[in-house]
Structures are given as structure tokens and as C-alpha cells.
XYZ file of N, CA and C in Angstrom:
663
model
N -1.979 -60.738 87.976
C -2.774 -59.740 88.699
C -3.786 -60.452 89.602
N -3.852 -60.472 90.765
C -4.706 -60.333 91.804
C -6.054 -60.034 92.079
N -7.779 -61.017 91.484
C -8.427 -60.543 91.805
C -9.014 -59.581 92.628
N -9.730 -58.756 92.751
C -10.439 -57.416 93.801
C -10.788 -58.480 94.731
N -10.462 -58.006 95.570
C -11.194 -58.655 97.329
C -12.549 -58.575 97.200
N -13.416 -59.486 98.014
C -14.673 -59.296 98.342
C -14.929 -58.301 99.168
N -15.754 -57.310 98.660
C -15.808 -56.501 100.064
C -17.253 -56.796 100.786
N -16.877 -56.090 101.839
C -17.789 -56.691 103.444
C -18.066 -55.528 103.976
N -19.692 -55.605 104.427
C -19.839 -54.406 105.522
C -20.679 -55.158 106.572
N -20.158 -55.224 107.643
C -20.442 -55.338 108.997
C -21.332 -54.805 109.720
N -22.674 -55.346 109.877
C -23.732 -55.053 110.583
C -23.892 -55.365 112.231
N -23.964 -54.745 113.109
C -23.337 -55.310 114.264
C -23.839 -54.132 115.455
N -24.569 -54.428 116.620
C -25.124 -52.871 117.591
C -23.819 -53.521 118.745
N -23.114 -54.168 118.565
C -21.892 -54.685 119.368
C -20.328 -54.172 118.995
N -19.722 -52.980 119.722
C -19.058 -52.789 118.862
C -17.404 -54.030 118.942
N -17.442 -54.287 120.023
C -16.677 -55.435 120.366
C -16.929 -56.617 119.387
N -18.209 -56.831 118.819
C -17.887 -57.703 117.963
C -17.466 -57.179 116.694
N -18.089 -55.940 116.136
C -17.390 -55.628 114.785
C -15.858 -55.443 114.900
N -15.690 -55.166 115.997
C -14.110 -54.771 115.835
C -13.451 -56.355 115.726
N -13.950 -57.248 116.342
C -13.226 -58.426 116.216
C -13.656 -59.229 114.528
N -14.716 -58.940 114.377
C -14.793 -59.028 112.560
C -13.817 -58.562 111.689
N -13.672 -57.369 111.956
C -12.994 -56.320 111.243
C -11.718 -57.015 111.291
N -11.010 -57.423 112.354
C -9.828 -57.590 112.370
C -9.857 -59.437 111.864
N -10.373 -60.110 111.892
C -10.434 -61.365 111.397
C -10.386 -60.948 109.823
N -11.432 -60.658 109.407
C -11.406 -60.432 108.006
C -10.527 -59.778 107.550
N -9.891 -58.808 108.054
C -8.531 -57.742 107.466
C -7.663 -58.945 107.151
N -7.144 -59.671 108.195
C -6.223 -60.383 107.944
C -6.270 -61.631 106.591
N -7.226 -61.843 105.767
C -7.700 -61.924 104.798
C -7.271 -61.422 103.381
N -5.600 -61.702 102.643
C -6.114 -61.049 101.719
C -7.026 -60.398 100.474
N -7.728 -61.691 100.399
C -9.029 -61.797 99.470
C -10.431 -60.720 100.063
N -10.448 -60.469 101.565
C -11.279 -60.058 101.897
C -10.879 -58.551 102.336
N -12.460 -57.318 102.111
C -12.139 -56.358 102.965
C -12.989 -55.601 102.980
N -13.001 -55.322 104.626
C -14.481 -54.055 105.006
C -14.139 -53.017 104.457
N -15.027 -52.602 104.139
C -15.287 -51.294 103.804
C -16.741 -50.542 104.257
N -17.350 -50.859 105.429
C -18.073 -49.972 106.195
C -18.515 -50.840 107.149
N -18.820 -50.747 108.415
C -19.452 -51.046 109.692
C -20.354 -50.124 110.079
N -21.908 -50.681 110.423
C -23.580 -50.157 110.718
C -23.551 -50.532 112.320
N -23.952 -50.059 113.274
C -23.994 -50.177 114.110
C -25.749 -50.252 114.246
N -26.305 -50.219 113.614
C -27.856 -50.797 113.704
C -28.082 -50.738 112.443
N -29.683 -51.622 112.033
C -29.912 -51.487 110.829
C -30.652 -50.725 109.763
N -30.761 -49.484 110.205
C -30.722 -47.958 109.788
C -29.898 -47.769 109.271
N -28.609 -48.417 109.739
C -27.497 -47.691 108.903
C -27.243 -48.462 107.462
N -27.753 -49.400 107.491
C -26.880 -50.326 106.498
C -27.142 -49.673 104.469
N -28.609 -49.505 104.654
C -29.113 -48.925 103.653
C -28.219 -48.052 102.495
N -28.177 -46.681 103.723
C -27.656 -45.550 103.188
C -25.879 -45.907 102.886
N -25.253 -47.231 103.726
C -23.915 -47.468 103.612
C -23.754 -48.235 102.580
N -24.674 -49.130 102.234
C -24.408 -50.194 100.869
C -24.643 -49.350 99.964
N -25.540 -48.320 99.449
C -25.675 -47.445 98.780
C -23.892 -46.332 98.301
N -23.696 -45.994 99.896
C -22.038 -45.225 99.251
C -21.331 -46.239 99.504
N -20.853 -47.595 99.869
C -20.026 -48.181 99.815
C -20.064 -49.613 98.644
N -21.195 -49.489 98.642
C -21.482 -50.552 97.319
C -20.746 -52.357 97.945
N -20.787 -52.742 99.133
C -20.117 -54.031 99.719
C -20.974 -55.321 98.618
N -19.831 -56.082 98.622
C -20.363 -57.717 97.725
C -21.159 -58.360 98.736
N -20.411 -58.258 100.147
C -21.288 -59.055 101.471
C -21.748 -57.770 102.199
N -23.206 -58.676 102.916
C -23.146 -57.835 104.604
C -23.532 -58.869 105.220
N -22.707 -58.563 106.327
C -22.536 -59.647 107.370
C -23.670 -58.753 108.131
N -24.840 -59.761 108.427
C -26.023 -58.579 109.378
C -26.213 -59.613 110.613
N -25.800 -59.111 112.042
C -26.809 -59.323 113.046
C -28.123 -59.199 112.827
N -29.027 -60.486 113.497
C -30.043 -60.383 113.377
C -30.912 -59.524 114.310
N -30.125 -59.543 115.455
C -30.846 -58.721 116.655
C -30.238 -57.254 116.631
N -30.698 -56.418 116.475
C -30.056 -54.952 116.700
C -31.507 -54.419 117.647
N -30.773 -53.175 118.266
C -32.350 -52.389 119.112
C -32.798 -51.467 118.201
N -32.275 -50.553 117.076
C -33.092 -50.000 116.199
C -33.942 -50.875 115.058
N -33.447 -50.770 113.896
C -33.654 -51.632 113.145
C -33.130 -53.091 113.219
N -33.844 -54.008 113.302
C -33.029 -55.513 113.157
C -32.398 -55.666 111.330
N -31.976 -57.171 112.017
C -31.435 -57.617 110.295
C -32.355 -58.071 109.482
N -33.706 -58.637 110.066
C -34.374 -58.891 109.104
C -35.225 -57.614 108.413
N -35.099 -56.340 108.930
C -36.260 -55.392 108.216
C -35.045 -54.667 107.123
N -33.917 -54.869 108.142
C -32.481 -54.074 106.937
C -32.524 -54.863 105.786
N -32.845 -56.720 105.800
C -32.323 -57.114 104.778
C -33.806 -56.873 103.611
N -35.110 -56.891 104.534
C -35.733 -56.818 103.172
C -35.879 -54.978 102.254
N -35.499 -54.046 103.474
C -35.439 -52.948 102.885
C -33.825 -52.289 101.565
N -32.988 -54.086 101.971
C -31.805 -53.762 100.616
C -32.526 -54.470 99.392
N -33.364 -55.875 99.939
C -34.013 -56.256 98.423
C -34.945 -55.152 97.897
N -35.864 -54.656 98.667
C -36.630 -53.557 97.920
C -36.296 -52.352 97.366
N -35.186 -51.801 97.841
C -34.613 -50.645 97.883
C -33.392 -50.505 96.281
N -32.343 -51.986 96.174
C -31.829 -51.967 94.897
C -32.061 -52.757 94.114
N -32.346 -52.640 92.705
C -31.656 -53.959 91.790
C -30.541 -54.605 92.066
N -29.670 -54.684 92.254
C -28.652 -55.211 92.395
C -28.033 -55.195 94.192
N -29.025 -55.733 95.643
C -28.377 -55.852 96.403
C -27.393 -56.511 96.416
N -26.853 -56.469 97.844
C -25.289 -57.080 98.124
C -26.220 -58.666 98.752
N -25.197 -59.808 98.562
C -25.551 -61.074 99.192
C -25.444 -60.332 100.937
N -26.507 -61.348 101.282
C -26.688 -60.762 102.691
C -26.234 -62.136 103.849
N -25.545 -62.342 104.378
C -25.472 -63.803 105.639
C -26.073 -62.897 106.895
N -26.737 -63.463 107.597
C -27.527 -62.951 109.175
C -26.304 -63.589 109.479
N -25.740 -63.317 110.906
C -25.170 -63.693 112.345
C -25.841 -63.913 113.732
N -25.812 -64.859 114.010
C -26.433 -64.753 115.101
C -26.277 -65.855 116.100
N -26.658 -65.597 117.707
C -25.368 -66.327 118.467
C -26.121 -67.488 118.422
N -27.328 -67.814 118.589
C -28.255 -69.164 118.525
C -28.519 -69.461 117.313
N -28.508 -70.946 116.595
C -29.351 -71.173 115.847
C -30.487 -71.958 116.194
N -30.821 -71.539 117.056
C -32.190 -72.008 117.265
C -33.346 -70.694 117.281
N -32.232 -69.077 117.050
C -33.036 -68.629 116.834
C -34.610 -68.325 116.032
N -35.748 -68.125 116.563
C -35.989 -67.810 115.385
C -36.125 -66.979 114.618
N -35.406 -65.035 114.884
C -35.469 -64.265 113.767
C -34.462 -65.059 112.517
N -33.663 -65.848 112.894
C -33.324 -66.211 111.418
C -34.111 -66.627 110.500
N -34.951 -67.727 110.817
C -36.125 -68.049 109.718
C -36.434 -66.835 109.003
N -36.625 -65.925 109.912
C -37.639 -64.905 109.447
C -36.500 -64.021 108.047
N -35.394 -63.997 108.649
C -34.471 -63.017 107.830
C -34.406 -64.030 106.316
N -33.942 -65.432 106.681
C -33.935 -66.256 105.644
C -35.316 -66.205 104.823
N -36.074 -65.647 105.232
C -37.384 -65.665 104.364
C -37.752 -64.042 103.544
N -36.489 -63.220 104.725
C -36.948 -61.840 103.757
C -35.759 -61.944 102.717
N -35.012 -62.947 102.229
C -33.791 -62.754 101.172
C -32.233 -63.055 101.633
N -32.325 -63.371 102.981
C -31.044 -63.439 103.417
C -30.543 -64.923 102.564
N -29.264 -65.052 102.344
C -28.456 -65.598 101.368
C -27.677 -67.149 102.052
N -28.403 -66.858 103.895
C -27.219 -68.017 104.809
C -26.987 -67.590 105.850
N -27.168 -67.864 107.138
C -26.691 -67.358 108.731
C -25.074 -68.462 108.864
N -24.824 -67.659 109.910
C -23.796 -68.028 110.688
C -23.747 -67.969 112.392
N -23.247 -68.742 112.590
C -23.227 -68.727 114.361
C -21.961 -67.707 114.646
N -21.969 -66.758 115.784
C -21.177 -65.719 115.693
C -19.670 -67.042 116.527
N -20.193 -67.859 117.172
C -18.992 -68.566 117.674
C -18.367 -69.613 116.026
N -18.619 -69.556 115.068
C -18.266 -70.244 114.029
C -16.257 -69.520 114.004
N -15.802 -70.533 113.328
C -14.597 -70.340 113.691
C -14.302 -69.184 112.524
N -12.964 -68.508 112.634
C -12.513 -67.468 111.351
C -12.371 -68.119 110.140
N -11.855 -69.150 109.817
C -11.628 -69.512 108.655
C -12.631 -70.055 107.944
N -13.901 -70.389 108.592
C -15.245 -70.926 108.100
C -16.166 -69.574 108.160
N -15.908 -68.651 108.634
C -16.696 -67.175 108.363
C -15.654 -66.908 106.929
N -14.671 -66.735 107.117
C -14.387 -66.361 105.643
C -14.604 -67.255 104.735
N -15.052 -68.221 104.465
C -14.769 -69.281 103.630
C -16.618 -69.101 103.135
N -17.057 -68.827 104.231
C -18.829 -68.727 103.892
C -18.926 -67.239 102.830
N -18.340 -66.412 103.539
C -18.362 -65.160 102.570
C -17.971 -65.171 101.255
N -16.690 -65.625 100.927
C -16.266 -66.266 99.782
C -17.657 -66.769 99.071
N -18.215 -67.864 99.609
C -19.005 -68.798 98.936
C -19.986 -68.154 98.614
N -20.760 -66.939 99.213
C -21.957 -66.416 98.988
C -21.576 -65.452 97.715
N -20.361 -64.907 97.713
C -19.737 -63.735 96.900
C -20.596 -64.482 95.391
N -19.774 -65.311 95.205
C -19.691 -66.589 94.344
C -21.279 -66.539 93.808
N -22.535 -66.702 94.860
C -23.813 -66.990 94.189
C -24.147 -68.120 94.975
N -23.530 -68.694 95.924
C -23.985 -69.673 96.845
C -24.655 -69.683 97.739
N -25.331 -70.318 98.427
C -25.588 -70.095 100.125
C -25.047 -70.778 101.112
N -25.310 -70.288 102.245
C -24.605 -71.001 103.853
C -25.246 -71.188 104.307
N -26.249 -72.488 104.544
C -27.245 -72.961 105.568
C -26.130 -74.166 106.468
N -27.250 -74.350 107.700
C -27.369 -75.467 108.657
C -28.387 -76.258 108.024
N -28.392 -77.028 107.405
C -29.787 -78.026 107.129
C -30.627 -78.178 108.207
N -29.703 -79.138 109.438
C -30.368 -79.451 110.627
C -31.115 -78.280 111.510
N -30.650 -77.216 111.143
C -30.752 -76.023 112.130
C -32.219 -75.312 111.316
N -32.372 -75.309 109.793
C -33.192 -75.006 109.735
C -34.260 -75.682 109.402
N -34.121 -76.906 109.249
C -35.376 -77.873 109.253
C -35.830 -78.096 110.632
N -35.024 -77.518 111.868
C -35.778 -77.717 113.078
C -36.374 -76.351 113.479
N -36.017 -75.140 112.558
C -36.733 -74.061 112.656
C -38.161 -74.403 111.905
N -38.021 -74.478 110.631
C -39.038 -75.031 109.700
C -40.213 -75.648 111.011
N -39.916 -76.801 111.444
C -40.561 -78.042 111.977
C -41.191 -77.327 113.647
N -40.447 -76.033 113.838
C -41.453 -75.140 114.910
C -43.130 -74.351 114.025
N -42.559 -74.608 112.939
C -43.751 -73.352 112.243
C -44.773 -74.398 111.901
N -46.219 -73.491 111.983
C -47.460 -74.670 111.695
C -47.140 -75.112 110.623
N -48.207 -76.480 110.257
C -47.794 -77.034 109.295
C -48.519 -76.561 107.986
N -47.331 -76.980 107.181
C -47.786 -76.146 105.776
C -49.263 -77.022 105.127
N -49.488 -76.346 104.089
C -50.088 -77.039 102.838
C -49.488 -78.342 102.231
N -49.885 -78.615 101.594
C -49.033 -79.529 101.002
C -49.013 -79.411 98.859
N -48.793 -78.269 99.071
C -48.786 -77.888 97.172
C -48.106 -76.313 97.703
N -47.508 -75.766 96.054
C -47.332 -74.435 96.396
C -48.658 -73.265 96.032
N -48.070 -72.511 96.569
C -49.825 -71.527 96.420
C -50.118 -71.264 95.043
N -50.854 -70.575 94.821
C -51.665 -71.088 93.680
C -50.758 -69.524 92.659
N -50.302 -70.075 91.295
C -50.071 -69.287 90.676
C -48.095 -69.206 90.513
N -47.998 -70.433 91.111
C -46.431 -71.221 91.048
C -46.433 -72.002 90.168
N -45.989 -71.674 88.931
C -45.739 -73.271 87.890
C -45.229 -74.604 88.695
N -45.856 -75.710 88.434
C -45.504 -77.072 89.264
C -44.137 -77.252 89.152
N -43.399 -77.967 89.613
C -42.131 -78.472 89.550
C -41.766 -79.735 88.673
N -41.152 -79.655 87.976
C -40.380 -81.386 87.576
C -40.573 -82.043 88.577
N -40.470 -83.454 88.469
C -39.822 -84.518 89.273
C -38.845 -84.484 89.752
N -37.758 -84.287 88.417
C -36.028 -83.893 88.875
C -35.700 -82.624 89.745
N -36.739 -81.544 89.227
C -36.390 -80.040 89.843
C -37.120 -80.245 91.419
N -37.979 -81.463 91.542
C -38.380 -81.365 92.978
C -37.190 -82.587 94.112
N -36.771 -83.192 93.078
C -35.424 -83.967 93.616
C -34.425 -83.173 93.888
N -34.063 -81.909 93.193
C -32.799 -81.206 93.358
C -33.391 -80.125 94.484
N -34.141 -79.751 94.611
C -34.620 -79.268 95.448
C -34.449 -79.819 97.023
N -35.284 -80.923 96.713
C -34.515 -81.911 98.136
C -33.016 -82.508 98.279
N -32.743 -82.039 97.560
C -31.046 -82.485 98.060
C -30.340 -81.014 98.357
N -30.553 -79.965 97.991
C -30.613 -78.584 98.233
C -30.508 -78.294 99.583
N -32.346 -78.490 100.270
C -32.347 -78.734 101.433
C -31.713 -79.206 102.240
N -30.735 -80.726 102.005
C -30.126 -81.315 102.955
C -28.896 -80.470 103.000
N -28.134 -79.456 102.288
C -27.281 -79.005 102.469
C -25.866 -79.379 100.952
N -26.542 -79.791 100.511
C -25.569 -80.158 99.183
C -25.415 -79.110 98.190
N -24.322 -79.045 97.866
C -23.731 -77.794 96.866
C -24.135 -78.345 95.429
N -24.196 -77.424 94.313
C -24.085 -78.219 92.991
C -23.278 -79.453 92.750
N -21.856 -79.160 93.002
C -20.865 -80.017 92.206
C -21.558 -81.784 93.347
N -22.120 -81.146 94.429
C -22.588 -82.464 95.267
C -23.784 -82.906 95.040
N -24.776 -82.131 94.287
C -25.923 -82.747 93.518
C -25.576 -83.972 92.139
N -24.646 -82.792 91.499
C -24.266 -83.514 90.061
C -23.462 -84.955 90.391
N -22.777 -85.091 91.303
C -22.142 -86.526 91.872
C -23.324 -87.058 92.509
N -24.119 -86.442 92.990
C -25.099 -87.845 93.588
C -26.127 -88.419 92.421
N -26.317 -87.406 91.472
C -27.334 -87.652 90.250
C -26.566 -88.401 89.218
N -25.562 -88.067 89.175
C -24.380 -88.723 88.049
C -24.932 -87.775 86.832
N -25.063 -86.806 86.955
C -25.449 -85.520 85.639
C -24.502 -84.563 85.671
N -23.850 -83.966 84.620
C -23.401 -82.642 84.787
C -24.072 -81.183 85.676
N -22.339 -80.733 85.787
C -22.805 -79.638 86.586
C -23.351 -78.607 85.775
N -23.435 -78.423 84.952
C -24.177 -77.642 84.264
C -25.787 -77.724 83.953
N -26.345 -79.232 83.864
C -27.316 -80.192 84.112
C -28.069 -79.511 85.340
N -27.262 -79.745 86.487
C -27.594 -79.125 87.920
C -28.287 -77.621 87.704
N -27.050 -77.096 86.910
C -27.281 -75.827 87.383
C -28.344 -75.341 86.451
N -28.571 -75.872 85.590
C -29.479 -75.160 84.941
C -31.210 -75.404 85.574
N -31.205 -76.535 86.371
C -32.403 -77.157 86.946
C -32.690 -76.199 88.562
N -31.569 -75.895 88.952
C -31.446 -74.620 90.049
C -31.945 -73.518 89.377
N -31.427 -73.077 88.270
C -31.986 -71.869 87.440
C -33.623 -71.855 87.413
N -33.417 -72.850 86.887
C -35.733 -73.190 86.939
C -36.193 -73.390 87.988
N -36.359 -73.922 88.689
C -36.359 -74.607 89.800
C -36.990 -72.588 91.005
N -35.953 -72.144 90.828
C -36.013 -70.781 91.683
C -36.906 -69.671 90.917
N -36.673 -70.076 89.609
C -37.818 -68.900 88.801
C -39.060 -69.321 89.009
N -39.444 -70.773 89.328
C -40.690 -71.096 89.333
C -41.181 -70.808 91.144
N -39.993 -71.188 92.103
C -40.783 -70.373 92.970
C -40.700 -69.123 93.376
N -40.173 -68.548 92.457
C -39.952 -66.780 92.862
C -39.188 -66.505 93.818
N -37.996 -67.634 93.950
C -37.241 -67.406 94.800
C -35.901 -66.824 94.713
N -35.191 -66.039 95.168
C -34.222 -65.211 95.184
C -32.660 -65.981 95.250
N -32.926 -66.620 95.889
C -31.491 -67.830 96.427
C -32.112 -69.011 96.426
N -30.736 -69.898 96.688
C -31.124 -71.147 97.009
C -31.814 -71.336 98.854
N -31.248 -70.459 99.114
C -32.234 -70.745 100.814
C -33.174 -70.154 101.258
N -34.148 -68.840 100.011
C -35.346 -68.529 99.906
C -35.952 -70.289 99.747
N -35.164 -70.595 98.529
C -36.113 -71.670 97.703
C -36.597 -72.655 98.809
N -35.856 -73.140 99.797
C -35.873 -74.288 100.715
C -36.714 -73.793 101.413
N -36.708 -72.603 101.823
C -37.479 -72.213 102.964
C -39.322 -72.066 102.326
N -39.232 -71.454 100.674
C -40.535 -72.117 100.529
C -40.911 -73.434 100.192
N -40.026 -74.014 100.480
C -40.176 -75.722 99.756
C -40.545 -76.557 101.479
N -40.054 -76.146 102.482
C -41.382 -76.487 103.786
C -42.334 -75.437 104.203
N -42.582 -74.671 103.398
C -43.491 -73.890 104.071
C -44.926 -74.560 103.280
N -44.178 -75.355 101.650
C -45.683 -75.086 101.115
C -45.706 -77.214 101.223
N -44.509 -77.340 101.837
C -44.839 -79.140 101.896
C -44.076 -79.730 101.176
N -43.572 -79.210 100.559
C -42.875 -80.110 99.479
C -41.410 -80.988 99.645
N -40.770 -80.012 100.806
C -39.727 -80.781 102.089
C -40.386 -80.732 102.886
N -40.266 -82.155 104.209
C -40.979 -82.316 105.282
C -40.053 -82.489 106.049
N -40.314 -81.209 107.232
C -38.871 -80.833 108.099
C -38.772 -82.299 109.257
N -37.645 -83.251 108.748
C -37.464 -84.014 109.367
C -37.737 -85.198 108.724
N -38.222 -85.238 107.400
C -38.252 -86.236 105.938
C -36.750 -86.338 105.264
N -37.568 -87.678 104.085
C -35.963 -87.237 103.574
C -36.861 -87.080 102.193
């Protein structure tokens, strides 16, 4: 028997691009839409009757954008859908901003089909989809942080502030646990802490407060 497909709802004020989503991902058997928002007003009331694993959200819409849709799905359920922004620059910067209200990983809308599905997959999963480079040069536009986290953050390990920085550079678990020579379970349980202590939602909340409060230095190693 055949796992359930991931399902996907398509955030998009372009309808030329959802339709070309739609049809990339159809062809997918693992994957499948089941609703398209044409701004981000809609997305709310659609994850609600359609219940999607992903939403693929443009960041730019003219009603609602993706970043006010994505923090009104964290506030709105227990159990949102993983969220990836789209968007045609990464040099934008509403991505920072979306990556900071909960988004899960952007994508460049020119990214090829088989690496948009392959990202969705991965987020389904509990993963994220960053650019390291892309967002440590977003990071490295914003004033400069503190250098501690704000007050009322349990401190970090040594190790949990090492996995943290390898996080940042873009490394998956199974690529932490090979560079540490520790189990993946080792890893993962130090990701587990690691995010409760900064109240972070994902792994690319966590990064994004890990230069905001100093602790990665956008353009350090």
C-alpha cells in the first residue's frame, strides 16, 4: 500500500503561476493540491476546510501578504500546516520577515521542479529549506544584534550552540551527526533542546534568532 501524498495548497495573486505549480506538482505521485488562495485572506479559511501538510505561500500578494497569512496560521491553529514562502528574489527582504513569523524555508520561484518537490517532501517530514548564504546576507542587512539571547532564554550548551552553528550553515541532521561523529539520534535530541530553549518553532525560526541575538555572526563561521 502506497503512502497518502503530501498535500499542498498554493498561495499565489499570480494565476499563471499557480497554474504552473499545480501542474508540476500533479505530475508528482507522492504529491497533491488540494486548494489554491489567490491572496492571503484566503489561505486561513482554506487550510482550515482543506487541512494541506504544505503551503506553498508567495510572499508578495496585494491583499494580505505571506508573511501576515503565515503568522495568522501559527496563531490561529494548534496544529498548522509547514509553511515554505516563494519568492522571485532572495535577496528579498519580506522573506526574513516571513522566516521570522514561522515560515518553515523559502524557495526561489525559478528553482527547478524536482527541487520544489523534493523541498516539500522535506518540510512534510519536519525539516527546513534554507539558502544559508541567502540568509546570512539578509541577517547581515539588519542592525546589529546583542550579543546574548534576551533575557528569560535558558543559556545554551556548548554542543547545542555548536549544532546550532552548523544548522545555520545549512546542514541536515544525518550531516551534523557525520561531522560530530555522534548519533543521529544524539543530534536530534540536541535540536529538540536547543529550539525549546529558544522558543523556536523550526529549525529556521531557531537560526534566525541565533543572528538576531549574536550567537551566529552573519558572515562568521
Amino acid at each position: 500500500m502506497n503512502p497518502a501524498p503530501v498535500t499542498v495548497l498554493i498561495a499565489d495573486d499570480e494565476e499563471l503561476t499557480r497554474t504552473g505549480l499545480r501542474a508540476l506538482l500533479s505530475a508528482k505521485p507522492d504529491l497533491e493540491v488540494v486548494a489554491e488562495a489567490a491572496d492571503g485572506g484566503e489561505v486561513l479559511p482554506l487550510v482550515r476546510r482543506t487541512r494541506p501538510d504544505v503551503v506553498l505561500m508567495d510572499v508578495r500578494m496585494p491583499g494580505m501578504d505571506g508573511i501576515e497569512a503565515t503568522r495568522r496560521l501559527r496563531a490561529a491553529l494548534d496544529e498548522p500546516p509547514k509553511v515554505v514562502v516563494i519568492t522571485t528574489f532572495e535577496s528579498d527582504e519580506h522573506v526574513y520577515d516571513a522566516l521570522r513569523a514561522g515560515a518553515d524555508g523559502f524557495l526561489l520561484k525559478r528553482t527547478p521542479s524536482q527541487a520544489i518537490a523534493h523541498a516539500i517532501r522535506l518540510v512534510a517530514t519536519g525539516d527546513s529549506v534554507l539558502f544559508p548564504d541567502a540568509v546570512r546576507r539578509l541577517a547581515a542587512a539588519r542592525p546589529a544584534p546583542p550579543a546574548a539571547l534576551p533575557a528569560g532564554h535558558p543559556p545554551l550548551t556548548a554542543r547545542e550552540t555548536e549544532i546550532l552553528r552548523l544548522i545555520a550553515t545549512g546542514l541536515s541532521n544525518p550531516d551534523i551527526a557525520d561531522r560530530l561523529t555522534v548519533s543521529l539520534e544524539t543530534v536530534k535530541t540536541h535540536v529538540s533542546n536547543l529550539l525549546t530553549k529558544l522558543g523556536a518553532r523550526n529549525r529556521t525560526q531557531a537560526v534566525i534568532l541565533a543572528y538576531e541575538s549574536g550567537l551566529v555572526v552573519p558572515g562568521g563561521r
